[in-house]
PDB file of N, CA and C in Angstrom:
ATOM      1  N   UNK G   1      18.966 121.711 136.706  1.00  0.00           N
ATOM      2  CA  UNK G   1      20.392 121.512 136.534  1.00  0.00           C
ATOM      3  C   UNK G   1      20.854 122.284 135.309  1.00  0.00           C
ATOM      4  N   UNK G   2      22.035 122.806 135.420  1.00  0.00           N
ATOM      5  CA  UNK G   2      22.559 123.548 134.285  1.00  0.00           C
ATOM      6  C   UNK G   2      23.269 122.604 133.320  1.00  0.00           C
ATOM      7  N   UNK G   3      23.538 123.130 132.148  1.00  0.00           N
ATOM      8  CA  UNK G   3      24.154 122.302 131.106  1.00  0.00           C
ATOM      9  C   UNK G   3      25.544 121.792 131.469  1.00  0.00           C
ATOM     10  N   UNK G   4      26.436 122.594 132.091  1.00  0.00           N
ATOM     11  CA  UNK G   4      27.759 122.044 132.433  1.00  0.00           C
ATOM     12  C   UNK G   4      27.691 120.863 133.400  1.00  0.00           C
ATOM     13  N   UNK G   5      26.784 120.935 134.370  1.00  0.00           N
ATOM     14  CA  UNK G   5      26.651 119.831 135.327  1.00  0.00           C
ATOM     15  C   UNK G   5      26.090 118.602 134.626  1.00  0.00           C
ATOM     16  N   UNK G   6      25.072 118.800 133.813  1.00  0.00           N
ATOM     17  CA  UNK G   6      24.475 117.690 133.075  1.00  0.00           C
ATOM     18  C   UNK G   6      25.481 117.066 132.110  1.00  0.00           C
ATOM     19  N   UNK G   7      26.288 117.912 131.474  1.00  0.00           N
ATOM     20  CA  UNK G   7      27.324 117.414 130.562  1.00  0.00           C
ATOM     21  C   UNK G   7      28.367 116.601 131.329  1.00  0.00           C
ATOM     22  N   UNK G   8      28.755 117.080 132.509  1.00  0.00           N
ATOM     23  CA  UNK G   8      29.724 116.360 133.331  1.00  0.00           C
ATOM     24  C   UNK G   8      29.208 114.999 133.762  1.00  0.00           C
ATOM     25  N   UNK G   9      27.945 114.946 134.154  1.00  0.00           N
ATOM     26  CA  UNK G   9      27.335 113.676 134.558  1.00  0.00           C
ATOM     27  C   UNK G   9      27.256 112.719 133.377  1.00  0.00           C
ATOM     28  N   UNK G  10      26.864 113.229 132.219  1.00  0.00           N
ATOM     29  CA  UNK G  10      26.762 112.391 131.017  1.00  0.00           C
ATOM     30  C   UNK G  10      28.113 111.813 130.633  1.00  0.00           C
ATOM     31  N   UNK G  11      29.139 112.638 130.652  1.00  0.00           N
ATOM     32  CA  UNK G  11      30.487 112.165 130.310  1.00  0.00           C
ATOM     33  C   UNK G  11      30.962 111.127 131.327  1.00  0.00           C
ATOM     34  N   UNK G  12      30.694 111.365 132.603  1.00  0.00           N
ATOM     35  CA  UNK G  12      31.102 110.426 133.647  1.00  0.00           C
ATOM     36  C   UNK G  12      30.481 109.051 133.426  1.00  0.00           C
ATOM     37  N   UNK G  13      29.182 109.010 133.170  1.00  0.00           N
ATOM     38  CA  UNK G  13      28.525 107.720 132.982  1.00  0.00           C
ATOM     39  C   UNK G  13      28.869 107.085 131.638  1.00  0.00           C
ATOM     40  N   UNK G  14      29.217 107.876 130.642  1.00  0.00           N
ATOM     41  CA  UNK G  14      29.699 107.305 129.379  1.00  0.00           C
ATOM     42  C   UNK G  14      31.039 106.604 129.611  1.00  0.00           C
ATOM     43  N   UNK G  15      31.913 107.236 130.379  1.00  0.00           N
ATOM     44  CA  UNK G  15      33.195 106.606 130.723  1.00  0.00           C
ATOM     45  C   UNK G  15      32.967 105.336 131.545  1.00  0.00           C
ATOM     46  N   UNK G  16      31.997 105.385 132.440  1.00  0.00           N
ATOM     47  CA  UNK G  16      31.658 104.207 133.240  1.00  0.00           C
ATOM     48  C   UNK G  16      31.188 103.062 132.356  1.00  0.00           C
ATOM     49  N   UNK G  17      30.372 103.371 131.356  1.00  0.00           N
ATOM     50  CA  UNK G  17      29.874 102.339 130.439  1.00  0.00           C
ATOM     51  C   UNK G  17      31.022 101.707 129.661  1.00  0.00           C
ATOM     52  N   UNK G  18      31.933 102.526 129.169  1.00  0.00           N
ATOM     53  CA  UNK G  18      33.082 102.004 128.421  1.00  0.00           C
ATOM     54  C   UNK G  18      33.946 101.133 129.334  1.00  0.00           C
ATOM     55  N   UNK G  19      34.197 101.598 130.548  1.00  0.00           N
ATOM     56  CA  UNK G  19      34.991 100.817 131.490  1.00  0.00           C
ATOM     57  C   UNK G  19      34.318  99.492 131.822  1.00  0.00           C
ATOM     58  N   UNK G  20      33.006  99.508 131.996  1.00  0.00           N
ATOM     59  CA  UNK G  20      32.266  98.293 132.326  1.00  0.00           C
ATOM     60  C   UNK G  20      32.405  97.250 131.227  1.00  0.00           C
ATOM     61  N   UNK G  21      32.217  97.668 129.994  1.00  0.00           N
ATOM     62  CA  UNK G  21      32.321  96.745 128.857  1.00  0.00           C
ATOM     63  C   UNK G  21      33.741  96.218 128.718  1.00  0.00           C
ATOM     64  N   UNK G  22      34.722  97.126 128.803  1.00  0.00           N
ATOM     65  CA  UNK G  22      36.121  96.718 128.646  1.00  0.00           C
ATOM     66  C   UNK G  22      36.568  95.791 129.774  1.00  0.00           C
ATOM     67  N   UNK G  23      36.187  96.109 131.002  1.00  0.00           N
ATOM     68  CA  UNK G  23      36.632  95.279 132.123  1.00  0.00           C
ATOM     69  C   UNK G  23      35.972  93.904 132.108  1.00  0.00           C
ATOM     70  N   UNK G  24      34.706  93.829 131.692  1.00  0.00           N
ATOM     71  CA  UNK G  24      34.058  92.517 131.605  1.00  0.00           C
ATOM     72  C   UNK G  24      34.708  91.689 130.491  1.00  0.00           C
ATOM     73  N   UNK G  25      35.008  92.325 129.392  1.00  0.00           N
ATOM     74  CA  UNK G  25      35.704  91.623 128.311  1.00  0.00           C
ATOM     75  C   UNK G  25      37.062  91.117 128.755  1.00  0.00           C
ATOM     76  N   UNK G  26      37.776  91.931 129.520  1.00  0.00           N
ATOM     77  CA  UNK G  26      39.080  91.524 130.039  1.00  0.00           C
ATOM     78  C   UNK G  26      38.949  90.367 131.026  1.00  0.00           C
ATOM     79  N   UNK G  27      37.930  90.415 131.869  1.00  0.00           N
ATOM     80  CA  UNK G  27      37.673  89.294 132.779  1.00  0.00           C
ATOM     81  C   UNK G  27      37.454  88.000 132.010  1.00  0.00           C
ATOM     82  N   UNK G  28      36.628  88.078 130.975  1.00  0.00           N
ATOM     83  CA  UNK G  28      36.345  86.884 130.162  1.00  0.00           C
ATOM     84  C   UNK G  28      37.600  86.400 129.450  1.00  0.00           C
ATOM     85  N   UNK G  29      38.405  87.340 128.969  1.00  0.00           N
ATOM     86  CA  UNK G  29      39.624  86.980 128.247  1.00  0.00           C
ATOM     87  C   UNK G  29      40.642  86.314 129.175  1.00  0.00           C
ATOM     88  N   UNK G  30      40.837  86.875 130.340  1.00  0.00           N
ATOM     89  CA  UNK G  30      41.861  86.381 131.261  1.00  0.00           C
ATOM     90  C   UNK G  30      41.418  85.109 131.982  1.00  0.00           C
ATOM     91  N   UNK G  31      40.179  85.098 132.486  1.00  0.00           N
ATOM     92  CA  UNK G  31      39.730  83.981 133.311  1.00  0.00           C
ATOM     93  C   UNK G  31      38.834  82.989 132.591  1.00  0.00           C
ATOM     94  N   UNK G  32      38.466  83.283 131.353  1.00  0.00           N
ATOM     95  CA  UNK G  32      37.553  82.389 130.644  1.00  0.00           C
ATOM     96  C   UNK G  32      36.142  82.587 131.143  1.00  0.00           C
ATOM     97  N   UNK G  33      35.556  81.548 131.674  1.00  0.00           N
ATOM     98  CA  UNK G  33      34.187  81.646 132.190  1.00  0.00           C
ATOM     99  C   UNK G  33      34.193  82.392 133.519  1.00  0.00           C
ATOM    100  N   UNK G  34      33.314  83.361 133.643  1.00  0.00           N
ATOM    101  CA  UNK G  34      33.186  84.088 134.905  1.00  0.00           C
ATOM    102  C   UNK G  34      31.928  83.630 135.617  1.00  0.00           C
ATOM    103  N   UNK G  35      31.920  83.757 136.911  1.00  0.00           N
ATOM    104  CA  UNK G  35      30.760  83.359 137.699  1.00  0.00           C
ATOM    105  C   UNK G  35      29.719  84.458 137.816  1.00  0.00           C
ATOM    106  N   UNK G  36      29.947  85.561 137.132  1.00  0.00           N
ATOM    107  CA  UNK G  36      29.035  86.697 137.221  1.00  0.00           C
ATOM    108  C   UNK G  36      28.577  87.069 135.809  1.00  0.00           C
ATOM    109  N   UNK G  37      27.300  87.354 135.683  1.00  0.00           N
ATOM    110  CA  UNK G  37      26.785  87.718 134.359  1.00  0.00           C
ATOM    111  C   UNK G  37      27.132  89.171 134.050  1.00  0.00           C
ATOM    112  N   UNK G  38      26.993  89.534 132.791  1.00  0.00           N
ATOM    113  CA  UNK G  38      27.284  90.906 132.375  1.00  0.00           C
ATOM    114  C   UNK G  38      26.345  91.894 133.065  1.00  0.00           C
ATOM    115  N   UNK G  39      25.088  91.523 133.233  1.00  0.00           N
ATOM    116  CA  UNK G  39      24.121  92.408 133.899  1.00  0.00           C
ATOM    117  C   UNK G  39      24.522  92.626 135.361  1.00  0.00           C
ATOM    118  N   UNK G  40      24.900  91.556 136.053  1.00  0.00           N
ATOM    119  CA  UNK G  40      25.337  91.687 137.445  1.00  0.00           C
ATOM    120  C   UNK G  40      26.587  92.558 137.548  1.00  0.00           C
ATOM    121  N   UNK G  41      27.527  92.348 136.643  1.00  0.00           N
ATOM    122  CA  UNK G  41      28.756  93.137 136.619  1.00  0.00           C
ATOM    123  C   UNK G  41      28.434  94.613 136.376  1.00  0.00           C
ATOM    124  N   UNK G  42      27.535  94.875 135.434  1.00  0.00           N
ATOM    125  CA  UNK G  42      27.156  96.249 135.113  1.00  0.00           C
ATOM    126  C   UNK G  42      26.494  96.927 136.305  1.00  0.00           C
ATOM    127  N   UNK G  43      25.562  96.249 136.950  1.00  0.00           N
ATOM    128  CA  UNK G  43      24.873  96.840 138.099  1.00  0.00           C
ATOM    129  C   UNK G  43      25.828  97.089 139.267  1.00  0.00           C
ATOM    130  N   UNK G  44      26.759  96.171 139.480  1.00  0.00           N
ATOM    131  CA  UNK G  44      27.740  96.337 140.551  1.00  0.00           C
ATOM    132  C   UNK G  44      28.617  97.555 140.303  1.00  0.00           C
ATOM    133  N   UNK G  45      29.144  97.669 139.086  1.00  0.00           N
ATOM    134  CA  UNK G  45      30.005  98.809 138.779  1.00  0.00           C
ATOM    135  C   UNK G  45      29.231 100.117 138.750  1.00  0.00           C
ATOM    136  N   UNK G  46      28.006 100.080 138.270  1.00  0.00           N
ATOM    137  CA  UNK G  46      27.178 101.289 138.259  1.00  0.00           C
ATOM    138  C   UNK G  46      26.950 101.789 139.684  1.00  0.00           C
ATOM    139  N   UNK G  47      26.656 100.875 140.591  1.00  0.00           N
ATOM    140  CA  UNK G  47      26.465 101.262 141.995  1.00  0.00           C
ATOM    141  C   UNK G  47      27.759 101.815 142.592  1.00  0.00           C
ATOM    142  N   UNK G  48      28.875 101.145 142.325  1.00  0.00           N
ATOM    143  CA  UNK G  48      30.159 101.593 142.872  1.00  0.00           C
ATOM    144  C   UNK G  48      30.555 102.958 142.319  1.00  0.00           C
ATOM    145  N   UNK G  49      30.401 103.152 141.019  1.00  0.00           N
ATOM    146  CA  UNK G  49      30.770 104.426 140.418  1.00  0.00           C
ATOM    147  C   UNK G  49      29.822 105.540 140.857  1.00  0.00           C
ATOM    148  N   UNK G  50      28.562 105.218 141.103  1.00  0.00           N
ATOM    149  CA  UNK G  50      27.614 106.229 141.575  1.00  0.00           C
ATOM    150  C   UNK G  50      27.983 106.687 142.981  1.00  0.00           C
ATOM    151  N   UNK G  51      28.279 105.744 143.866  1.00  0.00           N
ATOM    152  CA  UNK G  51      28.689 106.098 145.228  1.00  0.00           C
ATOM    153  C   UNK G  51      29.989 106.896 145.191  1.00  0.00           C
ATOM    154  N   UNK G  52      30.901 106.505 144.327  1.00  0.00           N
ATOM    155  CA  UNK G  52      32.163 107.231 144.198  1.00  0.00           C
ATOM    156  C   UNK G  52      32.004 108.620 143.613  1.00  0.00           C
ATOM    157  N   UNK G  53      30.944 108.836 142.845  1.00  0.00           N
ATOM    158  CA  UNK G  53      30.734 110.123 142.179  1.00  0.00           C
ATOM    159  C   UNK G  53      30.014 111.129 143.066  1.00  0.00           C
ATOM    160  N   UNK G  54      29.391 110.691 144.137  1.00  0.00           N
ATOM    161  CA  UNK G  54      28.610 111.589 144.987  1.00  0.00           C
ATOM    162  C   UNK G  54      29.435 112.788 145.482  1.00  0.00           C
ATOM    163  N   UNK G  55      30.662 112.617 145.998  1.00  0.00           N
ATOM    164  CA  UNK G  55      31.425 113.799 146.428  1.00  0.00           C
ATOM    165  C   UNK G  55      31.710 114.778 145.285  1.00  0.00           C
ATOM    166  N   UNK G  56      31.983 114.260 144.107  1.00  0.00           N
ATOM    167  CA  UNK G  56      32.235 115.128 142.954  1.00  0.00           C
ATOM    168  C   UNK G  56      30.966 115.882 142.585  1.00  0.00           C
ATOM    169  N   UNK G  57      29.847 115.192 142.588  1.00  0.00           N
ATOM    170  CA  UNK G  57      28.569 115.810 142.249  1.00  0.00           C
ATOM    171  C   UNK G  57      28.203 116.903 143.254  1.00  0.00           C
ATOM    172  N   UNK G  58      28.408 116.633 144.533  1.00  0.00           N
ATOM    173  CA  UNK G  58      28.132 117.641 145.560  1.00  0.00           C
ATOM    174  C   UNK G  58      29.041 118.851 145.362  1.00  0.00           C
ATOM    175  N   UNK G  59      30.299 118.605 145.028  1.00  0.00           N
ATOM    176  CA  UNK G  59      31.220 119.709 144.748  1.00  0.00           C
ATOM    177  C   UNK G  59      30.774 120.543 143.564  1.00  0.00           C
ATOM    178  N   UNK G  60      30.269 119.884 142.525  1.00  0.00           N
ATOM    179  CA  UNK G  60      29.755 120.622 141.370  1.00  0.00           C
ATOM    180  C   UNK G  60      28.564 121.486 141.761  1.00  0.00           C
ATOM    181  N   UNK G  61      27.682 120.930 142.570  1.00  0.00           N
ATOM    182  CA  UNK G  61      26.513 121.697 143.004  1.00  0.00           C
ATOM    183  C   UNK G  61      26.909 122.869 143.893  1.00  0.00           C
ATOM    184  N   UNK G  62      27.852 122.666 144.777  1.00  0.00           N
ATOM    185  CA  UNK G  62      28.306 123.758 145.652  1.00  0.00           C
ATOM    186  C   UNK G  62      29.020 124.836 144.852  1.00  0.00           C
ATOM    187  N   UNK G  63      29.822 124.418 143.898  1.00  0.00           N
ATOM    188  CA  UNK G  63      30.512 125.385 143.046  1.00  0.00           C
ATOM    189  C   UNK G  63      29.543 126.189 142.214  1.00  0.00           C
ATOM    190  N   UNK G  64      28.473 125.551 141.809  1.00  0.00           N
ATOM    191  CA  UNK G  64      27.451 126.220 141.004  1.00  0.00           C
ATOM    192  C   UNK G  64      26.649 127.190 141.850  1.00  0.00           C
ATOM    193  N   UNK G  65      26.410 126.854 143.109  1.00  0.00           N
ATOM    194  CA  UNK G  65      25.591 127.690 143.988  1.00  0.00           C
ATOM    195  C   UNK G  65      26.309 128.971 144.382  1.00  0.00           C
ATOM    196  N   UNK G  66      27.613 128.903 144.561  1.00  0.00           N
ATOM    197  CA  UNK G  66      28.348 130.065 145.055  1.00  0.00           C
ATOM    198  C   UNK G  66      28.734 131.041 143.988  1.00  0.00           C
TER     199      UNK G  66
END
């Protein structure tokens, strides 16, 4: 993998981490006790963001190949 692709992936997952922490904090603030642990919330969002990122990642690879 080249550096621009690796940098893009790193930035994407850094944004995902910030969103995960902020959204869990907001859930706790608004609803008080949540029925989901922070680890479960993190794994759920990580899976969702990974599936959502696949088309972007494929586009980066295709753009790099051509």
